[in-house]
Amino acid sequence: MKFIAQYFDLIVFFVLLALGYSVGRWNELRHFHSLRTRERLYARVLTFSAKTPPDVVTAQDCMLVAGGVVVSSDYFKQFAGTLRSFVGGRMAVYETLLDRARREAILRMKEQAMRRGYRLIVNVKIESTNIGGVRGGVPAMEVFAYGTALKPHTPAS
Amino acid sequence: MIERIVAVDDRRPSYANRQPDESVNYSTEHPLSEFAWLAGGVLASVALCFALVVGFAGVLASRIPFDVERDVARQIEGFWCPRSISAEGRKAQETLSAIADRLAKAMPEAGGITVSVYLDERPIVNAAATLGGNIVVFRGLLEKLESEDAVAMVLAHEIAHAAFRHPASHLGRGVSMYLLMAALSSATGSTVGAQMFQMAGQLPVLKYGRDQESEADAAAVAALVSVYGHAGGAMDVFRVFSSAASRTEGVEFLQTHPLTSHRTDEVGKIARKNGWAIDGGRRPLPDSIRSLR
């Protein structure tokens, strides 16, 4: 007991680090698995970064579709990121985190389009906003994907 | 024209959405192996930086003339000087001073300093040397010591700290450490970074503390042997500390003092090397100190 009392700060630190790593890593692997599955599912909704749809000259119905994700870093990523920031270089722990957020945002946008019967999204853009990481805060980001969903105009009968 | 769009979707493979290529954007290195490299490298360099700066500050502070240190100590007396003392306590304090004077004369390192001994009547099992050659012995410790030899070892250890200017260098290190921590913590801008620096920064400083304890032990035993003829008092004191601790002592590199078992071994080694007796007849406690029990 005395040992625990004496090194309480250090123990808390290592527990948080281990928890951040194990839970964070488990979540990440699970998320990647889910991303791959849903990306195959929504492959039928085509996305283009170009402003105009390919090969389409007819009147189209259009709708703004968007998908947003807010991701937070975990204790381990934050600590590893702090270490990396001293020496510079590739911040691998955040690369996967932000890529997951981008893929998730696009998927949510596609899901919205698909529900309304759209199969084509043009002018797709991705924005990101830092909403944390100021002194003492946990780094968190919003990643927001949006575009114009198109489907051929069907005149009201 | 619905067919036209469907045609794009189903029969023209050039417009298919492919799965993202995960081999490009993600590092193949395991996060833990990268982390190990970073943590090891950064923490080692922080520890090195602290060791150099804090060590240098300690050396500088110990070069301050003793008179100046004594003046400074007088201004902050309130922090360590006991406010009141009983009549019996005063007698014991006089006895302690007399023993301390005898030991200081036998300690060549204590040539340039003057030592004042104070008795603090709180039941704490400890003794301390502060700035300006002021030594505080707590009643709780005196009550546990069985012979004059043991009392002398405690005093000799603290006199040695004062002689080696350890309190001054400790203060110098403390101040520089505090400044470094503040600077680095604000530079990293995160609480996690600050925590990390505190951990890395403290280790070399604690090491300096342990080295000082060993240095003081060595000088104290030499003085003890020259006055009492053997190093038995030192062993008695270590026994009191290890029974007072009565717990697993923990990991040495996280502590200010070396483990008591290491101190005992170290003193035994010094005694053997110099051909000193480790055991011998103890002088009884002086009456004034015995009456504190």
Coordinates of C-alpha atoms in Angstrom, one line a residue:
Chain A
M1 CA 0.0 0.0 0.0
K2 CA 2.8 2.4 0.9
F3 CA 4.4 1.7 -2.4
I4 CA 1.2 2.7 -4.2
A5 CA 0.9 5.9 -2.0
Q6 CA 4.5 6.8 -2.6
Y7 CA 4.4 6.5 -6.4
F8 CA 0.8 7.4 -7.0
D9 CA 1.4 10.0 -9.7
L10 CA 3.7 7.7 -11.6
I11 CA 1.2 4.8 -11.4
V12 CA -1.7 7.0 -12.6
F13 CA 0.5 8.1 -15.5
F14 CA 1.4 4.6 -16.6
V15 CA -2.1 3.3 -16.1
L16 CA -3.4 6.2 -18.3
L17 CA -0.8 5.5 -20.9
A18 CA -1.5 1.7 -21.0
L19 CA -5.2 2.4 -21.1
G20 CA -4.9 4.9 -23.8
Y21 CA -2.7 2.5 -25.8
S22 CA -4.7 -0.6 -25.4
V23 CA -8.2 0.9 -25.8
G24 CA -7.1 3.3 -28.4
R25 CA -5.5 0.6 -30.5
W26 CA -8.4 -1.8 -30.1
N27 CA -10.8 0.9 -31.2
E28 CA -8.6 1.9 -34.2
L29 CA -8.4 -1.7 -35.5
R30 CA -12.1 -2.1 -35.1
H31 CA -12.8 1.2 -36.8
F32 CA -10.6 0.2 -39.8
H33 CA -12.5 -3.0 -40.1
S34 CA -15.8 -1.2 -40.1
L35 CA -14.5 1.4 -42.6
R36 CA -13.4 -1.3 -45.1
T37 CA -16.8 -3.1 -44.8
R38 CA -18.9 0.1 -45.3
E39 CA -16.6 1.4 -48.1
R40 CA -17.5 -1.7 -50.1
L41 CA -21.1 -1.2 -49.2
Y42 CA -21.2 2.4 -50.4
A43 CA -19.0 1.9 -53.4
R44 CA -22.0 2.4 -55.6
V45 CA -22.2 6.1 -54.7
L46 CA -19.6 7.6 -56.9
T47 CA -17.7 10.6 -55.5
F48 CA -15.8 13.2 -57.6
S49 CA -13.7 16.2 -56.7
A50 CA -14.5 17.7 -60.1
K51 CA -17.2 20.4 -60.2
T52 CA -19.1 18.9 -63.1
P53 CA -20.4 15.4 -63.3
P54 CA -18.7 13.2 -66.0
D55 CA -20.6 12.6 -69.2
V56 CA -23.8 14.2 -68.0
V57 CA -25.5 16.9 -69.9
T58 CA -29.1 16.5 -68.8
A59 CA -31.0 18.4 -66.1
Q60 CA -30.1 17.1 -62.7
D61 CA -31.7 17.2 -59.2
C62 CA -29.1 18.3 -56.7
M63 CA -28.7 18.4 -53.0
L64 CA -26.0 19.3 -50.6
V65 CA -24.8 16.3 -48.7
A66 CA -22.4 16.4 -45.8
G67 CA -20.8 14.1 -43.3
G68 CA -19.0 15.3 -40.2
V69 CA -16.8 13.5 -37.6
V70 CA -15.3 14.7 -34.4
V71 CA -12.3 12.7 -33.3
S72 CA -10.3 12.9 -30.2
S73 CA -6.8 11.8 -29.5
D74 CA -6.1 9.3 -26.7
Y75 CA -3.6 9.7 -23.8
F76 CA -1.1 7.5 -25.6
K77 CA -1.3 9.3 -28.9
Q78 CA -1.1 12.6 -27.1
F79 CA 2.0 11.6 -25.2
A80 CA 3.7 10.1 -28.3
G81 CA 2.8 13.2 -30.2
T82 CA 4.4 15.4 -27.6
L83 CA 7.6 13.4 -27.8
R84 CA 7.5 13.6 -31.6
S85 CA 7.1 17.3 -31.5
F86 CA 10.5 17.7 -29.9
V87 CA 12.4 16.0 -32.8
G88 CA 10.0 16.5 -35.7
G89 CA 9.2 14.1 -38.4
R90 CA 6.3 11.8 -39.3
M91 CA 3.6 11.8 -36.7
A92 CA 2.4 8.3 -37.4
V93 CA 0.0 8.1 -34.5
Y94 CA -2.0 11.0 -35.8
E95 CA -1.8 10.0 -39.5
T96 CA -4.0 7.0 -38.9
L97 CA -6.4 9.0 -36.6
L98 CA -7.0 11.7 -39.2
D99 CA -7.3 9.3 -42.1
R100 CA -9.9 7.4 -40.2
A101 CA -11.8 10.6 -39.6
R102 CA -11.7 11.5 -43.3
R103 CA -12.8 8.1 -44.5
E104 CA -15.6 8.1 -41.9
A105 CA -16.8 11.6 -42.9
I106 CA -16.9 10.6 -46.6
L107 CA -18.9 7.5 -45.7
R108 CA -21.4 9.5 -43.7
M109 CA -21.8 11.8 -46.6
K110 CA -22.4 8.9 -49.0
E111 CA -24.9 7.4 -46.6
Q112 CA -26.9 10.5 -46.6
A113 CA -26.8 10.6 -50.4
M114 CA -27.8 7.0 -50.7
R115 CA -30.8 7.4 -48.4
R116 CA -32.2 10.1 -50.7
G117 CA -31.6 8.0 -53.8
Y118 CA -28.5 9.8 -55.1
R119 CA -25.7 7.7 -56.6
L120 CA -23.3 10.5 -57.6
I121 CA -21.6 13.3 -55.6
V122 CA -19.5 15.9 -57.3
N123 CA -17.4 18.8 -56.0
V124 CA -16.5 16.8 -52.8
K125 CA -14.4 18.8 -50.4
I126 CA -13.0 18.0 -47.0
E127 CA -12.6 20.6 -44.2
S128 CA -11.0 20.2 -40.8
T129 CA -11.2 22.3 -37.7
N130 CA -9.2 22.1 -34.6
I131 CA -11.4 22.2 -31.6
G132 CA -9.0 21.2 -28.8
G133 CA -5.4 21.0 -28.1
V134 CA -5.0 24.4 -26.5
R135 CA -3.1 24.3 -23.2
G136 CA -4.2 21.4 -21.1
G137 CA -6.8 20.3 -23.6
V138 CA -6.9 17.0 -25.4
P139 CA -6.3 17.4 -29.1
A140 CA -9.5 16.9 -31.0
M141 CA -10.5 17.6 -34.7
E142 CA -13.6 18.0 -36.6
V143 CA -13.4 16.6 -40.2
F144 CA -16.2 17.6 -42.4
A145 CA -16.9 16.2 -45.9
Y146 CA -19.4 17.8 -48.2
G147 CA -20.4 17.8 -51.9
T148 CA -23.3 18.2 -54.3
A149 CA -25.3 15.0 -54.8
L150 CA -26.8 14.6 -58.3
K151 CA -29.5 12.5 -59.8
P152 CA -31.3 13.0 -63.2
H153 CA -34.3 15.2 -62.9
T154 CA -37.6 13.3 -62.9
P155 CA -40.5 15.7 -63.9
A156 CA -43.4 15.5 -61.5
S157 CA -46.1 13.4 -63.0
Chain B
M1 CA -31.8 9.8 -69.0
I2 CA -31.8 7.6 -65.9
E3 CA -30.2 4.8 -68.0
R4 CA -27.3 7.1 -68.8
I5 CA -26.3 7.5 -65.1
V6 CA -26.9 3.9 -64.5
A7 CA -24.5 3.2 -67.3
V8 CA -21.8 5.2 -65.7
D9 CA -22.4 3.3 -62.5
D10 CA -22.6 -0.3 -63.7
R11 CA -21.0 -0.8 -67.1
R12 CA -18.1 1.7 -67.1
P13 CA -15.4 0.5 -64.7
S14 CA -13.4 3.7 -65.1
Y15 CA -15.9 5.4 -62.7
A16 CA -15.7 3.0 -59.9
N17 CA -14.8 4.1 -56.3
R18 CA -11.9 2.0 -55.2
Q19 CA -10.9 1.1 -51.7
P20 CA -8.3 3.5 -50.3
D21 CA -4.8 2.1 -50.5
E22 CA -3.7 1.7 -46.9
S23 CA -0.1 1.0 -47.7
V24 CA 0.6 4.6 -48.6
N25 CA -0.8 6.8 -45.9
Y26 CA 0.0 4.7 -42.9
S27 CA 3.4 4.0 -41.3
T28 CA 4.2 0.3 -41.2
E29 CA 6.2 0.8 -37.9
H30 CA 4.5 -0.5 -34.8
P31 CA 3.4 2.4 -32.7
L32 CA 5.1 1.0 -29.6
S33 CA 8.5 0.7 -31.2
E34 CA 8.4 4.3 -32.4
F35 CA 7.2 5.3 -29.0
A36 CA 10.1 3.4 -27.3
W37 CA 12.7 5.2 -29.5
L38 CA 11.2 8.6 -28.9
A39 CA 10.6 8.2 -25.1
G40 CA 14.1 6.9 -24.6
G41 CA 15.8 9.5 -26.6
V42 CA 13.9 12.6 -25.5
L43 CA 13.9 11.6 -21.8
A44 CA 17.6 10.8 -21.9
S45 CA 18.4 14.2 -23.3
V46 CA 16.2 16.0 -20.9
A47 CA 17.8 14.1 -18.0
L48 CA 21.3 15.0 -19.4
C49 CA 20.4 18.6 -19.7
F50 CA 19.0 18.8 -16.2
A51 CA 22.0 16.9 -14.8
L52 CA 24.4 19.4 -16.4
V53 CA 22.6 22.6 -15.5
V54 CA 21.4 21.6 -12.1
G55 CA 24.8 20.1 -11.3
F56 CA 26.6 23.2 -12.3
A57 CA 24.2 25.4 -10.2
G58 CA 24.9 23.2 -7.2
V59 CA 28.7 23.5 -7.7
L60 CA 28.4 27.3 -8.0
A61 CA 26.2 27.6 -4.9
S62 CA 28.6 25.6 -2.8
R63 CA 31.3 28.2 -3.7
I64 CA 29.4 31.0 -1.9
P65 CA 31.5 32.1 1.1
F66 CA 30.3 30.5 4.3
D67 CA 29.8 33.9 6.0
V68 CA 27.3 34.9 3.3
E69 CA 25.5 31.6 3.6
R70 CA 25.2 32.1 7.4
D71 CA 23.8 35.6 6.9
V72 CA 21.2 34.2 4.5
A73 CA 20.4 31.5 7.0
R74 CA 19.8 34.1 9.7
Q75 CA 17.2 35.8 7.6
I76 CA 15.2 32.6 7.1
E77 CA 15.6 31.3 10.6
G78 CA 11.8 30.9 11.1
F79 CA 11.7 28.0 8.7
W80 CA 13.9 25.7 10.7
C81 CA 14.7 27.2 14.2
P82 CA 12.4 25.7 16.9
R83 CA 10.4 28.4 18.5
S84 CA 10.5 27.3 22.1
I85 CA 12.4 24.7 24.1
S86 CA 11.9 23.1 27.5
A87 CA 14.5 23.3 30.3
E88 CA 15.5 19.6 29.9
G89 CA 15.6 20.1 26.1
R90 CA 18.0 23.1 26.6
K91 CA 20.3 20.9 28.6
A92 CA 20.3 18.1 26.0
Q93 CA 20.9 20.8 23.3
E94 CA 24.0 21.9 25.2
T95 CA 25.3 18.4 25.4
L96 CA 24.6 17.9 21.7
S97 CA 26.6 21.1 20.9
A98 CA 29.5 19.9 23.0
I99 CA 29.6 16.5 21.1
A100 CA 29.2 18.3 17.8
D101 CA 32.2 20.6 18.6
R102 CA 34.4 17.6 19.4
L103 CA 33.4 15.9 16.2
A104 CA 33.9 19.0 14.1
K105 CA 37.4 19.3 15.4
A106 CA 38.1 15.7 14.4
M107 CA 36.8 16.4 10.9
P108 CA 39.3 18.1 8.6
E109 CA 36.6 19.1 6.1
A110 CA 34.8 21.1 8.8
G111 CA 37.8 23.5 9.2
G112 CA 36.2 26.6 7.6
I113 CA 32.7 26.4 9.2
T114 CA 30.9 27.0 12.5
V115 CA 28.2 24.6 13.5
S116 CA 25.1 25.3 15.7
V117 CA 23.0 22.5 17.0
Y118 CA 19.3 22.9 17.8
L119 CA 17.0 20.4 19.4
D120 CA 13.4 20.3 18.0
E121 CA 11.1 18.6 20.5
R122 CA 8.7 17.1 18.0
P123 CA 8.5 13.3 17.8
I124 CA 10.0 13.0 14.3
V125 CA 12.7 10.4 13.7
N126 CA 15.0 12.6 11.7
A127 CA 17.8 15.1 11.8
A128 CA 18.8 17.7 9.2
A129 CA 21.5 20.2 8.3
T130 CA 20.3 23.5 6.9
L131 CA 22.0 26.6 5.5
G132 CA 24.7 28.3 7.6
G133 CA 26.0 25.2 9.5
N134 CA 22.7 25.0 11.5
I135 CA 21.8 21.5 12.5
V136 CA 18.4 20.4 13.8
V137 CA 18.0 17.1 15.7
F138 CA 14.5 15.9 16.4
R139 CA 13.6 14.5 19.8
G140 CA 11.9 11.5 18.1
L141 CA 15.3 10.4 16.8
L142 CA 17.1 11.0 20.1
E143 CA 14.6 8.9 21.9
K144 CA 15.5 5.9 19.7
L145 CA 19.3 6.1 20.0
E146 CA 20.9 3.9 22.7
S147 CA 24.4 5.3 23.0
E148 CA 26.5 8.4 22.7
D149 CA 28.2 6.8 19.7
A150 CA 24.9 6.7 17.8
V151 CA 24.1 10.3 18.7
A152 CA 27.6 11.3 17.6
M153 CA 27.1 9.5 14.2
V154 CA 23.9 11.5 13.6
L155 CA 25.7 14.8 14.4
A156 CA 28.8 13.9 12.4
H157 CA 26.7 13.1 9.4
E158 CA 25.0 16.4 9.6
I159 CA 28.2 18.3 10.3
A160 CA 29.7 16.6 7.2
H161 CA 26.7 17.9 5.1
A162 CA 27.4 21.4 6.4
A163 CA 31.1 21.1 5.8
F164 CA 30.6 19.9 2.2
R165 CA 28.2 22.8 1.7
H166 CA 25.4 20.5 0.8
P167 CA 22.5 22.6 2.0
A168 CA 23.8 25.5 -0.2
S169 CA 24.3 23.4 -3.2
H170 CA 20.9 21.8 -2.6
L171 CA 19.3 25.2 -2.6
G172 CA 21.2 26.2 -5.8
R173 CA 20.0 23.0 -7.5
G174 CA 16.5 23.4 -6.2
V175 CA 16.2 26.9 -7.6
S176 CA 17.8 26.0 -11.0
M177 CA 15.6 22.9 -11.2
Y178 CA 12.5 24.9 -10.6
L179 CA 13.4 27.4 -13.3
L180 CA 14.2 24.7 -15.8
M181 CA 11.0 22.9 -15.1
A182 CA 9.0 26.1 -15.4
A183 CA 10.7 27.0 -18.7
L184 CA 10.4 23.5 -20.2
S185 CA 6.8 23.0 -19.0
S186 CA 5.7 26.2 -20.6
A187 CA 7.6 25.5 -23.7
T188 CA 5.9 22.1 -24.2
G189 CA 2.5 23.8 -23.4
S190 CA 0.9 20.5 -22.3
T191 CA 0.3 19.0 -18.9
V192 CA 1.5 15.6 -20.2
G193 CA 4.8 17.2 -21.3
A194 CA 5.2 18.9 -18.0
Q195 CA 4.6 15.6 -16.2
M196 CA 7.1 13.9 -18.3
F197 CA 9.8 16.5 -17.7
Q198 CA 9.2 16.4 -14.0
M199 CA 9.8 12.7 -14.0
A200 CA 12.9 12.9 -16.2
G201 CA 14.3 15.9 -14.5
Q202 CA 14.0 14.6 -10.9
L203 CA 16.1 11.5 -11.4
P204 CA 19.5 13.1 -11.8
V205 CA 18.7 15.5 -8.9
L206 CA 17.8 12.7 -6.6
K207 CA 21.1 11.0 -7.7
Y208 CA 23.0 14.1 -6.5
G209 CA 21.2 13.8 -3.2
R210 CA 22.1 10.2 -2.8
D211 CA 25.8 10.9 -3.7
Q212 CA 25.8 13.6 -1.0
E213 CA 24.5 11.2 1.6
S214 CA 27.2 8.8 0.8
E215 CA 29.9 11.5 0.9
A216 CA 28.5 12.7 4.3
D217 CA 28.4 9.1 5.6
A218 CA 32.1 8.6 4.7
A219 CA 33.3 11.8 6.4
A220 CA 31.1 11.1 9.4
V221 CA 32.4 7.6 10.0
A222 CA 36.0 8.9 9.8
A223 CA 35.3 11.5 12.5
L224 CA 33.4 8.9 14.6
V225 CA 36.3 6.5 14.5
S226 CA 38.8 9.2 15.4
V227 CA 36.8 10.3 18.5
Y228 CA 35.2 6.9 19.6
G229 CA 37.7 4.4 18.2
H230 CA 35.2 2.4 16.2
A231 CA 32.3 2.7 13.7
G232 CA 29.7 1.0 15.9
G233 CA 27.6 4.1 16.3
A234 CA 27.0 4.3 12.5
M235 CA 25.7 0.7 12.4
D236 CA 23.4 1.5 15.4
V237 CA 21.9 4.5 13.6
F238 CA 21.3 2.6 10.4
R239 CA 19.6 -0.1 12.5
V240 CA 17.3 2.5 13.9
F241 CA 16.4 3.9 10.5
S242 CA 15.7 0.5 9.0
S243 CA 13.4 -0.5 11.9
A244 CA 11.7 2.9 11.8
A245 CA 11.2 2.4 8.1
S246 CA 9.8 -1.1 8.6
R247 CA 8.6 -1.3 5.0
T248 CA 10.0 -2.3 1.7
E249 CA 12.2 0.5 0.9
G250 CA 11.3 0.8 -2.8
V251 CA 13.5 1.5 -5.7
E252 CA 16.6 3.4 -5.0
F253 CA 16.7 5.6 -8.1
L254 CA 13.4 7.2 -7.1
Q255 CA 14.7 8.2 -3.6
T256 CA 16.6 11.1 -2.0
H257 CA 18.7 8.8 0.3
P258 CA 20.5 5.6 -0.7
L259 CA 18.7 2.5 0.7
T260 CA 19.7 1.9 4.4
S261 CA 21.1 -1.5 3.5
H262 CA 23.4 0.1 0.9
R263 CA 24.6 2.7 3.4
T264 CA 25.4 0.0 6.0
D265 CA 27.4 -2.0 3.3
E266 CA 29.2 1.2 2.2
V267 CA 30.2 2.2 5.7
G268 CA 31.4 -1.4 6.4
K269 CA 33.5 -1.3 3.2
I270 CA 35.1 2.1 4.2
A271 CA 35.9 0.8 7.7
R272 CA 37.5 -2.4 6.3
K273 CA 39.5 -0.5 3.8
N274 CA 41.0 1.8 6.5
G275 CA 41.4 -1.0 9.0
W276 CA 38.9 0.6 11.4
A277 CA 37.0 -1.5 14.0
I278 CA 33.3 -1.9 13.1
D279 CA 32.3 -2.7 16.6
G280 CA 33.5 -1.8 20.1
G281 CA 32.3 -0.7 23.5
R282 CA 29.7 2.0 23.4
R283 CA 29.7 5.1 25.6
P284 CA 26.4 5.4 27.5
L285 CA 24.0 8.2 26.7
P286 CA 24.7 11.4 28.5
D287 CA 22.2 12.0 31.3
S288 CA 20.7 15.1 29.7
I289 CA 19.8 13.2 26.6
R290 CA 18.6 10.1 28.5
S291 CA 16.3 12.3 30.5
L292 CA 14.4 13.2 27.3
R293 CA 12.9 9.6 27.2

